[in-house]
XYZ file of C-alpha atoms in Angstrom:
573
model
C -44.310 42.049 51.911
C -42.351 38.802 51.052
C -39.557 41.013 49.894
C -39.439 43.027 53.155
C -39.329 39.833 55.163
C -36.536 38.351 53.091
C -34.568 41.586 53.385
C -35.016 41.523 57.191
C -34.047 37.959 57.321
C -30.889 38.564 55.296
C -29.916 41.533 57.463
C -30.572 39.538 60.521
C -28.552 36.580 59.310
C -25.653 38.892 58.490
C -25.985 40.518 61.968
C -25.788 37.157 63.742
C -22.771 35.980 61.657
C -20.970 39.395 62.326
C -21.315 38.808 65.943
C -19.130 35.681 65.613
C -16.232 37.368 63.979
C -13.540 38.437 66.366
C -13.508 42.062 65.025
C -13.956 45.161 67.114
C -15.659 47.379 66.235
C -18.400 44.944 64.908
C -18.822 45.185 61.175
C -21.921 46.454 59.504
C -22.681 43.321 57.653
C -20.730 40.026 57.507
C -21.664 36.760 55.784
C -19.630 33.540 56.629
C -18.990 31.438 53.508
C -17.844 27.738 53.000
C -14.150 27.020 53.176
C -11.046 28.572 54.611
C -8.059 30.574 53.553
C -4.726 29.248 54.500
C -2.760 32.334 55.617
C 0.967 31.753 56.000
C 4.390 33.377 55.181
C 3.803 32.545 51.401
C 0.983 35.021 51.178
C 1.665 37.945 48.798
C 0.035 41.259 48.881
C -0.834 42.991 45.476
C -1.049 46.784 45.529
C -3.374 47.886 42.621
C -2.487 51.486 43.177
C 0.926 52.816 44.235
C -0.591 55.070 46.704
C -1.676 51.955 48.781
C 2.048 50.836 49.091
C 2.473 52.386 52.507
C -0.682 50.491 53.674
C 0.722 47.206 52.515
C 4.033 47.998 54.234
C 2.085 48.829 57.563
C 0.242 45.480 57.347
C 3.427 43.521 56.612
C 5.103 44.974 59.799
C 2.126 44.265 62.016
C 1.894 40.650 60.688
C 5.564 40.174 61.347
C 5.208 41.417 64.878
C 2.149 39.271 65.581
C 2.955 35.961 63.863
C 6.531 36.196 62.388
C 5.411 35.969 58.906
C 7.413 37.876 56.199
C 4.965 38.731 53.459
C 5.948 39.911 49.960
C 4.376 42.566 47.834
C 3.816 42.933 44.176
C 2.065 45.088 41.659
C 0.671 42.074 39.721
C -2.783 41.157 41.069
C -2.474 37.792 39.322
C 0.540 36.725 41.250
C -1.056 37.801 44.780
C -3.232 36.098 47.172
C -4.238 39.467 48.867
C -5.421 42.204 46.761
C -5.734 45.917 47.715
C -8.084 47.797 45.444
C -9.136 51.416 45.197
C -12.558 51.697 43.536
C -14.394 54.569 41.823
C -17.629 53.864 43.656
C -19.255 56.289 46.146
C -18.649 55.241 49.759
C -18.322 57.108 52.926
C -14.823 57.691 54.265
C -13.622 54.637 56.056
C -16.040 52.230 54.311
C -14.611 49.027 52.942
C -15.333 45.542 51.584
C -13.380 42.561 52.629
C -13.827 39.207 50.924
C -12.061 35.985 52.048
C -12.303 32.999 49.804
C -10.304 29.751 50.043
C -8.205 31.055 47.050
C -7.540 34.732 47.744
C -8.431 37.741 49.945
C -9.773 41.047 48.528
C -9.980 44.343 50.243
C -11.549 47.362 48.300
C -12.691 50.783 48.997
C -13.233 54.135 47.434
C -10.760 55.665 49.690
C -7.316 54.836 51.292
C -8.708 55.182 54.788
C -11.254 52.334 53.862
C -8.563 49.988 52.602
C -6.568 50.657 55.756
C -9.593 49.709 57.921
C -10.081 46.528 55.753
C -6.546 45.635 56.542
C -7.148 46.282 60.222
C -10.073 44.016 60.261
C -8.021 41.250 58.460
C -5.245 41.794 60.989
C -7.575 41.395 63.918
C -8.821 38.040 62.422
C -5.195 36.952 61.949
C -4.023 37.900 65.421
C -7.132 36.213 67.201
C -7.304 33.109 65.172
C -6.645 29.818 67.159
C -7.357 27.367 64.360
C -4.000 27.024 62.801
C -0.580 25.653 63.719
C 2.754 27.370 64.096
C 3.114 28.120 60.367
C -0.466 28.363 59.162
C -3.642 30.313 60.135
C -6.948 29.170 58.675
C -9.264 32.112 58.195
C -12.921 31.476 57.786
C -14.210 32.503 54.293
C -16.548 35.472 54.589
C -17.824 38.652 52.969
C -17.781 41.991 55.030
C -19.280 45.174 54.007
C -18.517 47.881 56.628
C -18.779 51.551 57.232
C -18.613 53.771 60.269
C -21.541 55.358 62.016
C -19.590 58.652 62.843
C -16.652 60.312 61.149
C -15.335 61.526 64.537
C -14.174 58.720 66.645
C -11.899 60.442 69.247
C -9.690 59.983 72.227
C -8.265 62.880 74.236
C -5.043 62.614 76.472
C -4.296 65.162 78.956
C -0.582 65.626 79.321
C -0.441 68.841 81.278
C -1.222 67.135 84.581
C 1.146 64.228 83.943
C 3.471 63.827 80.938
C 3.980 60.464 79.225
C 6.148 61.056 76.306
C 6.447 60.041 72.659
C 6.619 56.424 73.068
C 3.521 56.061 75.090
C 1.654 58.422 72.744
C 2.738 56.316 69.779
C 1.489 53.154 71.580
C -1.838 54.857 72.169
C -2.116 55.854 68.529
C -1.379 52.122 67.471
C -4.217 50.972 69.422
C -6.436 53.786 68.247
C -5.749 52.660 64.710
C -6.372 49.040 65.703
C -9.808 49.958 66.871
C -10.470 52.338 63.923
C -10.419 55.505 66.055
C -9.438 58.518 63.964
C -9.002 61.820 66.012
C -6.414 62.389 68.720
C -7.236 65.366 70.824
C -4.034 66.402 72.588
C -4.593 68.542 75.791
C -1.079 70.171 75.927
C -1.548 73.161 78.092
C -3.227 73.706 81.498
C -2.572 74.772 85.215
C 0.089 72.313 85.907
C 2.191 72.353 82.769
C 2.736 73.787 79.242
C 3.965 70.881 77.051
C 4.676 72.248 73.583
C 7.577 74.234 72.475
C 6.868 77.657 70.946
C 9.944 79.162 69.456
C 8.898 82.784 69.822
C 8.181 82.299 73.637
C 10.671 79.634 74.787
C 10.013 79.968 78.461
C 6.533 78.625 77.985
C 8.254 75.254 77.621
C 11.284 75.763 79.830
C 9.510 77.499 82.752
C 5.877 76.587 82.075
C 6.745 72.913 81.561
C 8.256 72.669 85.074
C 6.176 70.648 87.440
C 3.165 68.319 87.238
C -0.009 67.589 89.309
C 1.908 65.606 91.756
C 5.158 67.325 91.888
C 5.279 71.141 91.295
C 9.107 71.270 91.102
C 9.441 68.258 88.547
C 11.866 68.814 85.673
C 10.492 70.668 82.691
C 8.812 68.243 80.294
C 7.432 69.124 76.984
C 7.418 68.194 73.260
C 9.839 69.870 70.855
C 8.462 70.935 67.516
C 10.463 67.944 65.990
C 8.665 65.718 68.347
C 5.307 67.237 67.485
C 6.036 66.750 63.651
C 7.152 63.245 64.316
C 4.030 62.171 66.259
C 1.714 63.918 63.727
C 3.184 62.238 60.928
C 3.155 58.782 62.844
C -0.557 59.370 63.471
C -1.304 60.312 59.801
C 0.251 57.041 58.538
C -2.531 55.528 60.713
C -5.349 57.795 59.434
C -5.481 59.656 62.673
C -5.860 63.364 62.814
C -4.087 65.122 65.791
C -5.757 68.132 67.143
C -3.877 70.327 69.794
C -5.636 72.128 72.637
C -4.297 75.491 73.765
C -6.476 76.391 76.630
C -7.721 79.895 77.105
C -8.615 82.323 78.623
C -8.760 80.059 81.744
C -6.483 77.214 82.821
C -3.515 79.481 81.972
C -1.529 79.177 85.203
C 1.452 77.469 83.585
C 1.802 80.078 80.773
C 1.493 82.844 83.369
C 4.336 81.331 85.348
C 6.536 81.780 82.079
C 5.219 85.248 81.174
C 3.485 86.945 84.134
C 2.934 90.089 82.334
C -0.177 88.508 80.625
C -1.919 87.234 83.733
C -5.395 88.210 84.465
C -4.876 88.193 88.291
C -5.457 85.623 91.217
C -8.077 84.626 93.424
C -8.004 82.113 96.287
C -7.254 78.583 95.067
C -6.825 79.804 91.522
C -3.772 81.863 91.255
C -3.067 83.407 87.825
C -5.729 81.254 86.233
C -6.627 83.531 83.305
C -5.148 85.694 80.722
C -5.453 89.313 80.948
C -8.379 90.579 78.653
C -7.639 94.196 79.146
C -4.061 94.030 77.963
C -4.027 94.458 74.178
C -0.472 92.731 74.068
C -2.195 89.575 75.323
C -4.122 89.124 72.137
C -0.958 89.406 70.015
C 1.037 87.094 72.355
C -1.767 84.443 71.985
C -2.024 85.010 68.193
C 1.465 84.354 67.836
C 1.136 81.075 69.726
C -1.923 80.069 67.848
C -0.118 80.629 64.480
C 3.014 78.688 65.492
C 0.813 75.859 66.666
C -1.370 75.882 63.630
C 1.743 75.505 61.428
C 2.694 72.378 63.316
C -0.621 70.542 63.007
C -2.108 70.048 59.467
C -5.414 69.158 60.864
C -6.747 72.867 60.333
C -8.426 72.573 63.792
C -7.358 74.100 67.028
C -9.037 73.618 70.294
C -9.082 76.778 72.347
C -10.636 75.248 75.584
C -12.873 77.931 76.771
C -14.000 76.036 79.868
C -14.345 76.789 83.509
C -13.161 80.449 83.315
C -15.517 81.152 86.218
C -12.915 79.573 88.571
C -10.655 82.658 88.256
C -12.780 85.221 86.542
C -13.436 86.975 89.822
C -9.952 88.504 89.611
C -11.105 90.452 86.561
C -13.607 92.324 88.814
C -10.839 93.592 91.048
C -8.591 94.941 88.207
C -9.093 98.585 87.542
C -7.709 98.255 84.012
C -10.277 95.549 83.335
C -12.969 97.500 84.596
C -12.074 100.312 82.352
C -12.289 98.142 79.292
C -15.696 96.862 80.351
C -16.958 100.403 80.744
C -15.665 101.533 77.496
C -17.138 98.661 75.666
C -20.355 98.824 77.767
C -20.151 95.290 78.975
C -22.684 94.429 81.741
C -20.423 92.017 83.377
C -17.232 89.875 83.214
C -19.038 87.072 81.310
C -19.516 89.567 78.322
C -15.789 90.263 78.575
C -15.069 86.557 78.463
C -17.177 86.054 75.410
C -15.351 89.047 73.778
C -11.990 87.561 74.548
C -12.850 84.104 73.191
C -14.304 85.628 69.962
C -11.277 87.592 69.302
C -9.035 84.483 69.632
C -11.462 82.396 67.762
C -11.313 84.928 64.842
C -7.627 84.547 64.838
C -8.053 80.622 64.304
C -10.415 81.274 61.669
C -8.148 83.800 59.877
C -5.645 80.936 59.482
C -8.244 78.911 57.607
C -8.738 76.484 60.604
C -11.709 75.416 62.529
C -12.320 76.531 66.145
C -12.972 73.779 68.583
C -14.150 74.459 72.152
C -15.689 72.930 75.251
C -19.468 73.535 75.613
C -19.197 76.875 77.552
C -18.387 78.399 74.171
C -21.918 77.955 72.931
C -22.706 81.458 74.465
C -20.072 83.067 72.220
C -21.039 84.378 68.795
C -18.861 81.845 66.772
C -19.228 81.130 63.069
C -21.410 78.193 62.700
C -19.687 76.518 59.717
C -16.179 76.843 61.392
C -16.876 75.738 64.962
C -17.034 72.404 66.677
C -18.321 72.308 70.176
C -17.466 69.506 72.631
C -20.403 68.678 74.888
C -18.983 67.469 78.086
C -21.529 68.437 80.844
C -24.123 65.654 80.769
C -26.010 67.454 83.554
C -26.548 70.423 81.256
C -28.335 69.048 78.228
C -29.274 72.772 77.418
C -25.644 73.290 76.191
C -26.122 70.553 73.626
C -29.441 71.920 72.661
C -28.052 75.463 72.255
C -25.224 74.275 70.183
C -27.389 72.421 67.736
C -29.754 75.405 67.607
C -26.767 77.626 66.653
C -25.793 75.082 63.799
C -22.550 74.153 65.447
C -21.114 70.801 64.783
C -21.043 68.809 67.970
C -18.704 66.029 69.473
C -20.337 64.097 72.381
C -17.958 63.531 75.160
C -19.908 63.724 78.320
C -18.413 62.915 81.731
C -20.822 60.083 81.929
C -19.733 57.864 80.486
C -16.917 59.118 78.435
C -14.476 60.389 81.082
C -11.961 57.559 81.334
C -10.352 58.874 84.352
C -13.560 58.114 86.186
C -13.509 54.837 88.220
C -14.861 51.929 86.305
C -16.174 49.695 89.061
C -17.739 50.070 92.418
C -14.749 48.429 94.122
C -12.253 51.048 92.722
C -11.012 53.799 94.877
C -8.811 56.079 92.748
C -10.325 58.598 90.540
C -13.725 60.532 90.434
C -17.304 59.508 90.201
C -20.310 61.636 89.340
C -22.866 61.435 92.202
C -21.603 57.931 92.868
C -21.924 56.777 89.209
C -18.889 55.177 87.645
C -17.994 54.695 84.008
C -18.101 50.923 83.334
C -17.421 49.420 79.822
C -21.246 48.682 79.531
C -22.117 52.291 79.734
C -19.436 53.210 77.184
C -20.539 50.413 74.731
C -24.131 51.509 74.978
C -23.427 55.206 74.439
C -24.813 57.441 72.906
C -28.149 55.750 72.458
C -29.003 55.242 76.113
C -28.303 58.946 76.962
C -29.225 61.325 74.092
C -32.733 61.674 72.566
C -33.167 60.025 69.231
C -34.058 63.216 67.443
C -30.731 64.788 68.501
C -28.662 61.666 67.700
C -30.203 61.723 64.123
C -29.038 65.430 63.741
C -26.260 65.460 61.176
C -24.589 68.272 63.244
C -23.610 65.614 65.665
C -20.426 64.361 64.025
C -19.187 61.825 66.571
C -18.109 60.763 69.975
C -14.890 61.060 72.069
C -13.527 59.765 75.377
C -11.355 62.117 77.552
C -8.571 60.992 79.875
C -7.734 63.601 82.439
C -4.773 62.598 84.394
C -4.959 64.075 87.876
C -5.195 60.692 89.340
C -2.932 58.988 86.534
C 0.773 59.408 86.764
C 2.084 55.898 85.611
C 1.803 54.200 82.264
C 0.583 51.191 84.118
C -2.378 53.069 85.587
C -2.990 54.803 82.188
C -3.356 51.419 80.561
C -5.641 50.220 83.354
C -8.005 53.117 82.902
C -7.962 52.969 79.046
C -8.345 49.187 78.498
C -10.716 47.579 77.738
C -12.973 50.921 77.664
C -11.107 51.797 74.443
C -12.866 48.822 72.821
C -16.275 49.965 74.004
C -15.458 53.529 72.676
C -14.664 51.873 69.239
C -18.132 50.301 69.059
C -19.846 53.406 70.325
C -18.228 55.376 67.388
C -18.585 52.929 64.633
C -21.418 50.490 65.089
C -25.026 51.350 64.376
C -27.385 50.843 67.290
C -29.639 48.276 65.574
C -26.440 46.003 65.258
C -25.493 46.177 68.907
C -25.560 43.127 71.146
C -23.748 43.519 74.397
C -23.428 39.799 75.273
C -21.840 39.175 71.910
C -19.602 42.129 72.348
C -18.512 40.733 75.726
C -17.484 37.413 74.118
C -15.334 39.251 71.465
C -13.761 41.286 74.346
C -12.894 38.189 76.305
C -11.127 36.927 73.192
C -9.389 40.329 72.871
C -7.738 39.917 76.341
C -5.240 37.518 74.815
C -4.142 40.349 72.494
C -3.760 42.617 75.587
C -1.616 39.892 77.461
C 0.502 39.449 74.349
C 1.145 43.053 74.217
C 1.965 43.507 77.842
C -1.123 45.683 78.562
C -2.165 45.825 82.317
C -5.902 46.043 81.770
C -9.009 45.858 83.829
C -11.063 42.626 83.443
C -14.707 43.508 84.129
C -15.585 39.771 84.122
C -12.971 38.971 86.792
C -12.013 42.121 88.679
C -9.318 40.460 90.823
C -7.403 39.364 87.623
C -5.445 42.676 87.598
C -5.989 44.615 90.999
C -6.528 48.355 90.562
C -3.383 50.483 90.032
C -3.438 53.355 92.358
C -0.885 56.048 91.809
C -1.957 58.270 94.651
C -3.492 57.331 97.974
C -7.038 58.497 98.215
C -7.840 61.289 100.576
C -9.806 60.170 103.546
C -12.339 62.430 105.387
C -11.729 61.989 109.167
C -15.078 61.904 111.162
C -15.580 65.210 112.968
C -16.261 65.346 116.579
C -19.627 67.164 116.957
C -20.230 69.557 119.753
C -23.598 70.272 121.263
C -24.956 72.422 124.068
C -24.507 70.572 127.303
C -22.722 67.469 125.786
C -19.826 66.334 123.798
C -20.222 63.119 121.791
C -16.988 61.199 121.176
C -16.080 59.825 117.743
C -16.417 56.289 118.926
C -19.751 56.618 120.726
C -21.142 58.613 117.774
C -20.212 55.934 115.127
C -21.543 53.091 117.334
C -24.933 54.889 117.907
C -24.301 55.887 121.545
C -24.824 59.376 122.907
C -27.134 61.545 124.501
C -29.658 62.098 121.715
C -29.684 59.827 118.613
C -31.080 62.933 116.550
C -27.678 64.482 117.136
C -25.688 61.648 115.383
C -24.627 63.681 112.385
C -21.104 62.363 111.882
C -19.444 62.369 108.619
C -18.208 58.816 108.237
C -14.854 57.960 106.746
C -15.270 57.894 103.000
C -13.041 58.030 100.010
C -12.881 61.514 98.668
C -12.187 61.947 94.972
C -8.802 63.184 94.090
C -10.072 66.341 92.235
C -13.355 68.033 92.259
C -13.260 69.914 89.027
C -14.112 68.209 85.773
C -10.442 67.989 84.699
C-alpha cells in the first residue's frame, strides 16, 4: 500500500512539474532538478550515430534562426555539451528521454523520430526562455521521459477550394514538426480545382486546375511533380508523412471539366459531380491516376475520399447505360453501384502495396480490414464509428466537432460554419477526444489517432488561414500526444499564453482566446445575410418593420425570419 502511494506521489509530482515547462505538447513525465545549463553559441552537438547528423543540422538551423547562435557538431561525445544517442531499448516510435544538467544535455531514443522530438522539446525551451541575456540562455536542469498517446497526429489542408502554394505548405509543415504532428493529409482534388500534375492526363492540371471557390476563372494553379517531391522530402526531414487525397467517385467536377468523357452526369446544383461507373474506361483512367500518384508519395497510403456521393448520385439513375450495368450485376440500387465502384478502386490501391484511406461513408463497402483506414468525420453519426471498429478497420478520429478548423472558434466570429450553433474553440480541441467518445472505444487499439481538417471555402488568404489554425494547432498537439490523466487545461492555457510570443516573433496572425480583440477576425468573404421576408396572410399584409417591432393584426402571425448570418457553405467541406 505504501509503495502504491509513493508511486502515485512520484507520478503526481512529475505531472505538476511537467505543467511548469513551456513545452507543447506536455511531456509524459518531467522532473525538475537543481541547477541550470548555460546554453550559448559555444555549445557543441555530438552525434553518436551518423544517421543523426541531419537532425543535428536541423537543430542548428532552428537555433540560428531563433537566437543567432552558431552551434558546432562533433562525433566525439567527450567534447560535446549536447549528446544525441540512439539506444537499443524498446520504445514506441517518437518516445525520447531528455536530460538537462548543469554540465551537459543528453537526448536519447530507440528511434530517430524520438531523438528529433527530444530536440524539438529542447528547442521550445530555448525559444521561450526569458532568464538569460543576449548571449546566454539558462535552462532549468530537468529529466524528461516522453512518449505519444497516438501514432497518428494529423492535419489536413484543402487546396482544391483555395490554393496556397509551396511556401505556405512548408511553413505549416514547420509548425507541425514544432508541435510533434506527424501526418499531413493533402486534399488535392475536388469540385473547385485539381491541384496535382498527372503526366498521362495533363489537362487535369491545366484545365481542371482553373478556378477556385471564389473565382471560377482564376488562372490554373497546381503542383508539378517536382513540387510534390520537394514537399514530400521537406516533410520527411521533419518526420511527417504526406498522404494525398484523390476524391472519388464524387467531388469529381474539376476532373470532369478536363476529361468530360468520364463524367457520371449532372443534377441540379451538382453538375458533373461523379465519375461514370458504367464506363469501363473510367476505371482504367482512375487506375492510371492512382498509380502515378502512388509513385510520388512514399507513404504507401492514398485517400480515395468516398464521401457525399449522394449529392450527385441521382444522375446515375437517369443514365440508361448505368441502369444496364446495375441490371446486369443485379444491384438493387445506386448505392450498391457506388460500393462496387469504390471497391474496384480500392483494390487498385491495394494492388500497389498501399493502404486505402477513406471518409466514414466507406464503412459500408467491403474493404480489406488490414489495409484500410477510416476517417470518422460525422460526429452526429456515431454508428459509423461503431461499424468501422466492428469491421476491424483502423480509425482516425476527425469529427466536425471539434476538429474542423474552418468552423468559427468564438461566438463573436461571423465567417465560417457552425454545427447547430456550436463553434470549435481551443478548449474543445484540447479536451478531445475524451469528452466525446466512450472510454471503451478510445481504448480500442484500432483507433490510431486524431486529425484536424481545414476546409477552405471561407479561407482564401494566408492571414485568415493562420487565424483559423493558430492557436488551435497547439490544442490539437495535446489531443494527439498527451494522455488524458496528464491534462490540465489551466496549465495548458498558461503555456499557450507564453507561446504567443513565439507566434508574434514569427509574424503569425493568430486568434487570442484570452483577449479576442487582440487580433480581430480575418474575413475573406462577406457573410451572406438572410433578408427578413414579408409575410402575406388572408385579409392583411404585415410590413417588415411592423413585424419586427411586434406590431400587426395578430401576434400569432409574427413568423418573420430575422436577419442572421448564414454560413458560407452548407456541406461539410
